[in-house]
PDB file of N, CA and C in Angstrom:
ATOM      1  N   UNK A   1      23.160 -65.379  13.168  1.00 72.00           N
ATOM      2  CA  UNK A   1      22.173 -64.336  13.361  1.00 72.00           C
ATOM      3  C   UNK A   1      21.245 -64.229  12.151  1.00 72.00           C
ATOM      4  N   UNK A   2      21.814 -64.325  10.955  1.00 81.00           N
ATOM      5  CA  UNK A   2      21.028 -64.251   9.736  1.00 81.00           C
ATOM      6  C   UNK A   2      20.065 -65.438   9.638  1.00 81.00           C
ATOM      7  N   UNK A   3      20.518 -66.614  10.021  1.00 77.00           N
ATOM      8  CA  UNK A   3      19.677 -67.808   9.974  1.00 77.00           C
ATOM      9  C   UNK A   3      18.518 -67.700  10.963  1.00 77.00           C
ATOM     10  N   UNK A   4      18.790 -67.161  12.144  1.00 82.00           N
ATOM     11  CA  UNK A   4      17.715 -66.969  13.130  1.00 82.00           C
ATOM     12  C   UNK A   4      16.671 -65.991  12.612  1.00 82.00           C
ATOM     13  N   UNK A   5      17.130 -64.931  11.954  1.00 84.00           N
ATOM     14  CA  UNK A   5      16.214 -63.954  11.385  1.00 84.00           C
ATOM     15  C   UNK A   5      15.343 -64.600  10.303  1.00 84.00           C
ATOM     16  N   UNK A   6      15.960 -65.391   9.439  1.00 80.00           N
ATOM     17  CA  UNK A   6      15.211 -66.074   8.383  1.00 80.00           C
ATOM     18  C   UNK A   6      14.202 -67.048   8.981  1.00 80.00           C
ATOM     19  N   UNK A   7      14.601 -67.784  10.016  1.00 78.00           N
ATOM     20  CA  UNK A   7      13.688 -68.723  10.665  1.00 78.00           C
ATOM     21  C   UNK A   7      12.528 -67.988  11.322  1.00 78.00           C
ATOM     22  N   UNK A   8      12.821 -66.877  11.971  1.00 80.00           N
ATOM     23  CA  UNK A   8      11.790 -66.089  12.638  1.00 80.00           C
ATOM     24  C   UNK A   8      10.769 -65.560  11.625  1.00 80.00           C
ATOM     25  N   UNK A   9      11.239 -65.249  10.432  1.00 79.00           N
ATOM     26  CA  UNK A   9      10.361 -64.714   9.395  1.00 79.00           C
ATOM     27  C   UNK A   9       9.754 -65.806   8.518  1.00 79.00           C
ATOM     28  N   UNK A  10      10.021 -67.071   8.867  1.00 76.00           N
ATOM     29  CA  UNK A  10       9.435 -68.186   8.130  1.00 76.00           C
ATOM     30  C   UNK A  10      10.011 -68.391   6.740  1.00 76.00           C
ATOM     31  N   UNK A  11      11.268 -68.040   6.554  1.00 76.00           N
ATOM     32  CA  UNK A  11      11.892 -68.166   5.239  1.00 76.00           C
ATOM     33  C   UNK A  11      12.721 -69.435   5.072  1.00 76.00           C
ATOM     34  N   UNK A  12      12.833 -70.213   6.104  1.00 70.00           N
ATOM     35  CA  UNK A  12      13.572 -71.478   6.011  1.00 70.00           C
ATOM     36  C   UNK A  12      12.571 -72.590   5.746  1.00 70.00           C
ATOM     37  N   UNK A  13      12.668 -73.204   4.583  1.00 64.00           N
ATOM     38  CA  UNK A  13      11.714 -74.244   4.216  1.00 64.00           C
ATOM     39  C   UNK A  13      12.286 -75.643   4.400  1.00 64.00           C
ATOM     40  N   UNK A  14      13.489 -75.857   3.957  1.00 58.00           N
ATOM     41  CA  UNK A  14      14.058 -77.199   3.954  1.00 58.00           C
ATOM     42  C   UNK A  14      14.850 -77.457   5.230  1.00 58.00           C
ATOM     43  N   UNK A  15      14.861 -78.705   5.615  1.00 54.00           N
ATOM     44  CA  UNK A  15      15.690 -79.097   6.749  1.00 54.00           C
ATOM     45  C   UNK A  15      17.135 -79.154   6.299  1.00 54.00           C
ATOM     46  N   UNK A  16      18.039 -79.127   7.244  1.00 54.00           N
ATOM     47  CA  UNK A  16      19.454 -79.273   6.914  1.00 54.00           C
ATOM     48  C   UNK A  16      19.705 -80.655   6.361  1.00 54.00           C
ATOM     49  N   UNK A  17      20.645 -80.738   5.431  1.00 53.00           N
ATOM     50  CA  UNK A  17      20.987 -82.017   4.852  1.00 53.00           C
ATOM     51  C   UNK A  17      21.499 -82.944   5.948  1.00 53.00           C
ATOM     52  N   UNK A  18      21.059 -84.170   5.919  1.00 52.00           N
ATOM     53  CA  UNK A  18      21.460 -85.140   6.921  1.00 52.00           C
ATOM     54  C   UNK A  18      20.463 -85.248   8.059  1.00 52.00           C
ATOM     55  N   UNK A  19      19.561 -84.277   8.191  1.00 50.00           N
ATOM     56  CA  UNK A  19      18.571 -84.365   9.265  1.00 50.00           C
ATOM     57  C   UNK A  19      17.244 -84.888   8.735  1.00 50.00           C
ATOM     58  N   UNK A  20      17.184 -85.204   7.448  1.00 48.00           N
ATOM     59  CA  UNK A  20      15.957 -85.732   6.877  1.00 48.00           C
ATOM     60  C   UNK A  20      15.828 -87.193   7.266  1.00 48.00           C
ATOM     61  N   UNK A  21      14.734 -87.492   7.894  1.00 73.00           N
ATOM     62  CA  UNK A  21      14.507 -88.846   8.352  1.00 73.00           C
ATOM     63  C   UNK A  21      13.228 -89.363   7.712  1.00 73.00           C
ATOM     64  N   UNK A  22      13.385 -90.258   6.752  1.00 83.00           N
ATOM     65  CA  UNK A  22      12.240 -90.846   6.087  1.00 83.00           C
ATOM     66  C   UNK A  22      12.304 -92.356   6.234  1.00 83.00           C
ATOM     67  N   UNK A  23      11.176 -92.936   6.533  1.00 85.00           N
ATOM     68  CA  UNK A  23      11.104 -94.391   6.586  1.00 85.00           C
ATOM     69  C   UNK A  23      11.005 -94.932   5.166  1.00 85.00           C
ATOM     70  N   UNK A  24      11.174 -96.213   5.008  1.00 85.00           N
ATOM     71  CA  UNK A  24      11.021 -96.829   3.694  1.00 85.00           C
ATOM     72  C   UNK A  24       9.603 -96.634   3.175  1.00 85.00           C
ATOM     73  N   UNK A  25       8.635 -96.648   4.071  1.00 88.00           N
ATOM     74  CA  UNK A  25       7.246 -96.430   3.670  1.00 88.00           C
ATOM     75  C   UNK A  25       7.061 -95.016   3.121  1.00 88.00           C
ATOM     76  N   UNK A  26       7.696 -94.035   3.747  1.00 91.00           N
ATOM     77  CA  UNK A  26       7.600 -92.653   3.263  1.00 91.00           C
ATOM     78  C   UNK A  26       8.289 -92.501   1.906  1.00 91.00           C
ATOM     79  N   UNK A  27       9.416 -93.172   1.722  1.00 90.00           N
ATOM     80  CA  UNK A  27      10.116 -93.142   0.439  1.00 90.00           C
ATOM     81  C   UNK A  27       9.207 -93.719  -0.645  1.00 90.00           C
ATOM     82  N   UNK A  28       8.573 -94.843  -0.355  1.00 91.00           N
ATOM     83  CA  UNK A  28       7.660 -95.461  -1.318  1.00 91.00           C
ATOM     84  C   UNK A  28       6.489 -94.534  -1.623  1.00 91.00           C
ATOM     85  N   UNK A  29       6.003 -93.844  -0.601  1.00 94.00           N
ATOM     86  CA  UNK A  29       4.892 -92.919  -0.782  1.00 94.00           C
ATOM     87  C   UNK A  29       5.311 -91.734  -1.657  1.00 94.00           C
ATOM     88  N   UNK A  30       6.500 -91.225  -1.467  1.00 94.00           N
ATOM     89  CA  UNK A  30       7.008 -90.132  -2.299  1.00 94.00           C
ATOM     90  C   UNK A  30       7.071 -90.566  -3.757  1.00 94.00           C
ATOM     91  N   UNK A  31       7.604 -91.747  -3.996  1.00 93.00           N
ATOM     92  CA  UNK A  31       7.703 -92.266  -5.360  1.00 93.00           C
ATOM     93  C   UNK A  31       6.313 -92.399  -5.977  1.00 93.00           C
ATOM     94  N   UNK A  32       5.377 -92.955  -5.212  1.00 94.00           N
ATOM     95  CA  UNK A  32       4.018 -93.143  -5.718  1.00 94.00           C
ATOM     96  C   UNK A  32       3.327 -91.808  -6.001  1.00 94.00           C
ATOM     97  N   UNK A  33       3.494 -90.840  -5.108  1.00 96.00           N
ATOM     98  CA  UNK A  33       2.863 -89.534  -5.308  1.00 96.00           C
ATOM     99  C   UNK A  33       3.424 -88.840  -6.540  1.00 96.00           C
ATOM    100  N   UNK A  34       4.727 -88.960  -6.743  1.00 95.00           N
ATOM    101  CA  UNK A  34       5.350 -88.332  -7.912  1.00 95.00           C
ATOM    102  C   UNK A  34       4.874 -89.005  -9.190  1.00 95.00           C
ATOM    103  N   UNK A  35       4.772 -90.344  -9.174  1.00 94.00           N
ATOM    104  CA  UNK A  35       4.288 -91.073 -10.341  1.00 94.00           C
ATOM    105  C   UNK A  35       2.826 -90.759 -10.625  1.00 94.00           C
ATOM    106  N   UNK A  36       2.072 -90.393  -9.585  1.00 97.00           N
ATOM    107  CA  UNK A  36       0.664 -90.032  -9.746  1.00 97.00           C
ATOM    108  C   UNK A  36       0.506 -88.606 -10.281  1.00 97.00           C
ATOM    109  N   UNK A  37       1.620 -87.874 -10.390  1.00 96.00           N
ATOM    110  CA  UNK A  37       1.581 -86.562 -10.995  1.00 96.00           C
ATOM    111  C   UNK A  37       1.613 -85.383 -10.048  1.00 96.00           C
ATOM    112  N   UNK A  38       1.761 -85.619  -8.741  1.00 96.00           N
ATOM    113  CA  UNK A  38       1.854 -84.497  -7.820  1.00 96.00           C
ATOM    114  C   UNK A  38       3.140 -83.718  -8.072  1.00 96.00           C
ATOM    115  N   UNK A  39       3.081 -82.430  -7.824  1.00 96.00           N
ATOM    116  CA  UNK A  39       4.236 -81.568  -8.028  1.00 96.00           C
ATOM    117  C   UNK A  39       5.241 -81.743  -6.896  1.00 96.00           C
ATOM    118  N   UNK A  40       6.502 -81.486  -7.222  1.00 95.00           N
ATOM    119  CA  UNK A  40       7.570 -81.613  -6.231  1.00 95.00           C
ATOM    120  C   UNK A  40       7.289 -80.778  -4.989  1.00 95.00           C
ATOM    121  N   UNK A  41       6.817 -79.557  -5.178  1.00 95.00           N
ATOM    122  CA  UNK A  41       6.565 -78.654  -4.046  1.00 95.00           C
ATOM    123  C   UNK A  41       5.476 -79.201  -3.128  1.00 95.00           C
ATOM    124  N   UNK A  42       4.448 -79.806  -3.705  1.00 95.00           N
ATOM    125  CA  UNK A  42       3.366 -80.366  -2.893  1.00 95.00           C
ATOM    126  C   UNK A  42       3.881 -81.508  -2.026  1.00 95.00           C
ATOM    127  N   UNK A  43       4.671 -82.378  -2.632  1.00 95.00           N
ATOM    128  CA  UNK A  43       5.221 -83.523  -1.897  1.00 95.00           C
ATOM    129  C   UNK A  43       6.221 -83.046  -0.849  1.00 95.00           C
ATOM    130  N   UNK A  44       7.069 -82.100  -1.219  1.00 93.00           N
ATOM    131  CA  UNK A  44       8.071 -81.578  -0.286  1.00 93.00           C
ATOM    132  C   UNK A  44       7.406 -80.966   0.941  1.00 93.00           C
ATOM    133  N   UNK A  45       6.356 -80.188   0.730  1.00 92.00           N
ATOM    134  CA  UNK A  45       5.644 -79.573   1.857  1.00 92.00           C
ATOM    135  C   UNK A  45       5.019 -80.633   2.750  1.00 92.00           C
ATOM    136  N   UNK A  46       4.472 -81.681   2.148  1.00 93.00           N
ATOM    137  CA  UNK A  46       3.824 -82.751   2.913  1.00 93.00           C
ATOM    138  C   UNK A  46       4.810 -83.482   3.823  1.00 93.00           C
ATOM    139  N   UNK A  47       6.038 -83.673   3.349  1.00 90.00           N
ATOM    140  CA  UNK A  47       7.023 -84.434   4.112  1.00 90.00           C
ATOM    141  C   UNK A  47       8.047 -83.567   4.834  1.00 90.00           C
ATOM    142  N   UNK A  48       8.001 -82.256   4.622  1.00 88.00           N
ATOM    143  CA  UNK A  48       8.932 -81.363   5.305  1.00 88.00           C
ATOM    144  C   UNK A  48      10.356 -81.471   4.814  1.00 88.00           C
ATOM    145  N   UNK A  49      10.509 -81.728   3.513  1.00 89.00           N
ATOM    146  CA  UNK A  49      11.834 -81.824   2.910  1.00 89.00           C
ATOM    147  C   UNK A  49      11.894 -80.873   1.720  1.00 89.00           C
ATOM    148  N   UNK A  50      13.044 -80.752   1.097  1.00 90.00           N
ATOM    149  CA  UNK A  50      13.194 -79.846  -0.037  1.00 90.00           C
ATOM    150  C   UNK A  50      12.669 -80.488  -1.322  1.00 90.00           C
ATOM    151  N   UNK A  51      12.367 -79.637  -2.307  1.00 94.00           N
ATOM    152  CA  UNK A  51      11.939 -80.127  -3.626  1.00 94.00           C
ATOM    153  C   UNK A  51      13.060 -80.944  -4.263  1.00 94.00           C
ATOM    154  N   UNK A  52      14.283 -80.501  -4.082  1.00 93.00           N
ATOM    155  CA  UNK A  52      15.426 -81.211  -4.657  1.00 93.00           C
ATOM    156  C   UNK A  52      15.529 -82.621  -4.078  1.00 93.00           C
ATOM    157  N   UNK A  53      15.310 -82.739  -2.775  1.00 91.00           N
ATOM    158  CA  UNK A  53      15.380 -84.056  -2.144  1.00 91.00           C
ATOM    159  C   UNK A  53      14.275 -84.969  -2.664  1.00 91.00           C
ATOM    160  N   UNK A  54      13.073 -84.428  -2.833  1.00 93.00           N
ATOM    161  CA  UNK A  54      11.955 -85.214  -3.391  1.00 93.00           C
ATOM    162  C   UNK A  54      12.314 -85.686  -4.793  1.00 93.00           C
ATOM    163  N   UNK A  55      12.891 -84.799  -5.582  1.00 94.00           N
ATOM    164  CA  UNK A  55      13.282 -85.154  -6.944  1.00 94.00           C
ATOM    165  C   UNK A  55      14.289 -86.300  -6.944  1.00 94.00           C
ATOM    166  N   UNK A  56      15.280 -86.207  -6.068  1.00 93.00           N
ATOM    167  CA  UNK A  56      16.290 -87.267  -5.982  1.00 93.00           C
ATOM    168  C   UNK A  56      15.680 -88.593  -5.550  1.00 93.00           C
ATOM    169  N   UNK A  57      14.790 -88.558  -4.576  1.00 92.00           N
ATOM    170  CA  UNK A  57      14.133 -89.781  -4.100  1.00 92.00           C
ATOM    171  C   UNK A  57      13.275 -90.376  -5.206  1.00 92.00           C
ATOM    172  N   UNK A  58      12.480 -89.530  -5.872  1.00 92.00           N
ATOM    173  CA  UNK A  58      11.562 -90.010  -6.911  1.00 92.00           C
ATOM    174  C   UNK A  58      12.314 -90.617  -8.099  1.00 92.00           C
ATOM    175  N   UNK A  59      13.511 -90.112  -8.370  1.00 91.00           N
ATOM    176  CA  UNK A  59      14.317 -90.642  -9.481  1.00 91.00           C
ATOM    177  C   UNK A  59      15.205 -91.809  -9.053  1.00 91.00           C
ATOM    178  N   UNK A  60      15.145 -92.177  -7.773  1.00 86.00           N
ATOM    179  CA  UNK A  60      15.916 -93.316  -7.295  1.00 86.00           C
ATOM    180  C   UNK A  60      17.374 -93.016  -7.024  1.00 86.00           C
ATOM    181  N   UNK A  61      17.713 -91.736  -6.919  1.00 87.00           N
ATOM    182  CA  UNK A  61      19.104 -91.361  -6.673  1.00 87.00           C
ATOM    183  C   UNK A  61      19.426 -91.240  -5.186  1.00 87.00           C
ATOM    184  N   UNK A  62      18.404 -91.174  -4.363  1.00 80.00           N
ATOM    185  CA  UNK A  62      18.552 -91.137  -2.902  1.00 80.00           C
ATOM    186  C   UNK A  62      17.499 -92.042  -2.283  1.00 80.00           C
ATOM    187  N   UNK A  63      17.895 -92.733  -1.243  1.00 69.00           N
ATOM    188  CA  UNK A  63      16.965 -93.548  -0.461  1.00 69.00           C
ATOM    189  C   UNK A  63      16.073 -94.425  -1.334  1.00 69.00           C
ATOM    190  N   UNK A  64      16.697 -95.270  -2.116  1.00 59.00           N
ATOM    191  CA  UNK A  64      15.930 -96.156  -2.975  1.00 59.00           C
ATOM    192  C   UNK A  64      15.070 -97.076  -2.124  1.00 59.00           C
ATOM    193  N   UNK A  65      13.855 -97.263  -2.552  1.00 54.00           N
ATOM    194  CA  UNK A  65      12.889 -98.055  -1.791  1.00 54.00           C
ATOM    195  C   UNK A  65      13.208 -99.535  -1.893  1.00 54.00           C
ATOM    196  N   UNK A  66      13.391-100.161  -0.752  1.00 54.00           N
ATOM    197  CA  UNK A  66      13.594-101.604  -0.668  1.00 54.00           C
ATOM    198  C   UNK A  66      12.634-102.127   0.385  1.00 54.00           C
ATOM    199  N   UNK A  67      11.554-102.794  -0.034  1.00 52.00           N
ATOM    200  CA  UNK A  67      10.526-103.227   0.922  1.00 52.00           C
ATOM    201  C   UNK A  67      11.033-104.227   1.954  1.00 52.00           C
ATOM    202  N   UNK A  68      12.174-104.891   1.692  1.00 54.00           N
ATOM    203  CA  UNK A  68      12.670-105.872   2.649  1.00 54.00           C
ATOM    204  C   UNK A  68      13.476-105.240   3.781  1.00 54.00           C
ATOM    205  N   UNK A  69      13.801-103.941   3.643  1.00 50.00           N
ATOM    206  CA  UNK A  69      14.601-103.262   4.663  1.00 50.00           C
ATOM    207  C   UNK A  69      13.825-102.052   5.168  1.00 50.00           C
ATOM    208  N   UNK A  70      13.351-102.103   6.359  1.00 49.00           N
ATOM    209  CA  UNK A  70      12.623-100.975   6.965  1.00 49.00           C
ATOM    210  C   UNK A  70      13.547-100.292   7.944  1.00 49.00           C
ATOM    211  N   UNK A  71      13.873 -99.012   7.674  1.00 46.00           N
ATOM    212  CA  UNK A  71      14.737 -98.257   8.586  1.00 46.00           C
ATOM    213  C   UNK A  71      13.921 -97.672   9.708  1.00 46.00           C
ATOM    214  N   UNK A  72      14.466 -97.745  10.901  1.00 47.00           N
ATOM    215  CA  UNK A  72      13.824 -97.133  12.061  1.00 47.00           C
ATOM    216  C   UNK A  72      14.629 -95.899  12.426  1.00 47.00           C
ATOM    217  N   UNK A  73      13.949 -94.760  12.434  1.00 42.00           N
ATOM    218  CA  UNK A  73      14.653 -93.514  12.725  1.00 42.00           C
ATOM    219  C   UNK A  73      14.479 -93.140  14.176  1.00 42.00           C
TER     220      UNK A  73
END
């Protein structure tokens, strides 16, 4: 009930862990945007993920970019 109320009021920003679906191209784009100096919040809003997840991706701790492997979601 509390989660529905938060969603109704627009207070839920991040998707649930495990439901984030990013292609290898999106991972590469996140890394590039972060290296270009964009803020975590800007990138997170663009991709619909949390700032923490963007930080992990940009630092190579999650979903490391491998151009030879393209995931299909």
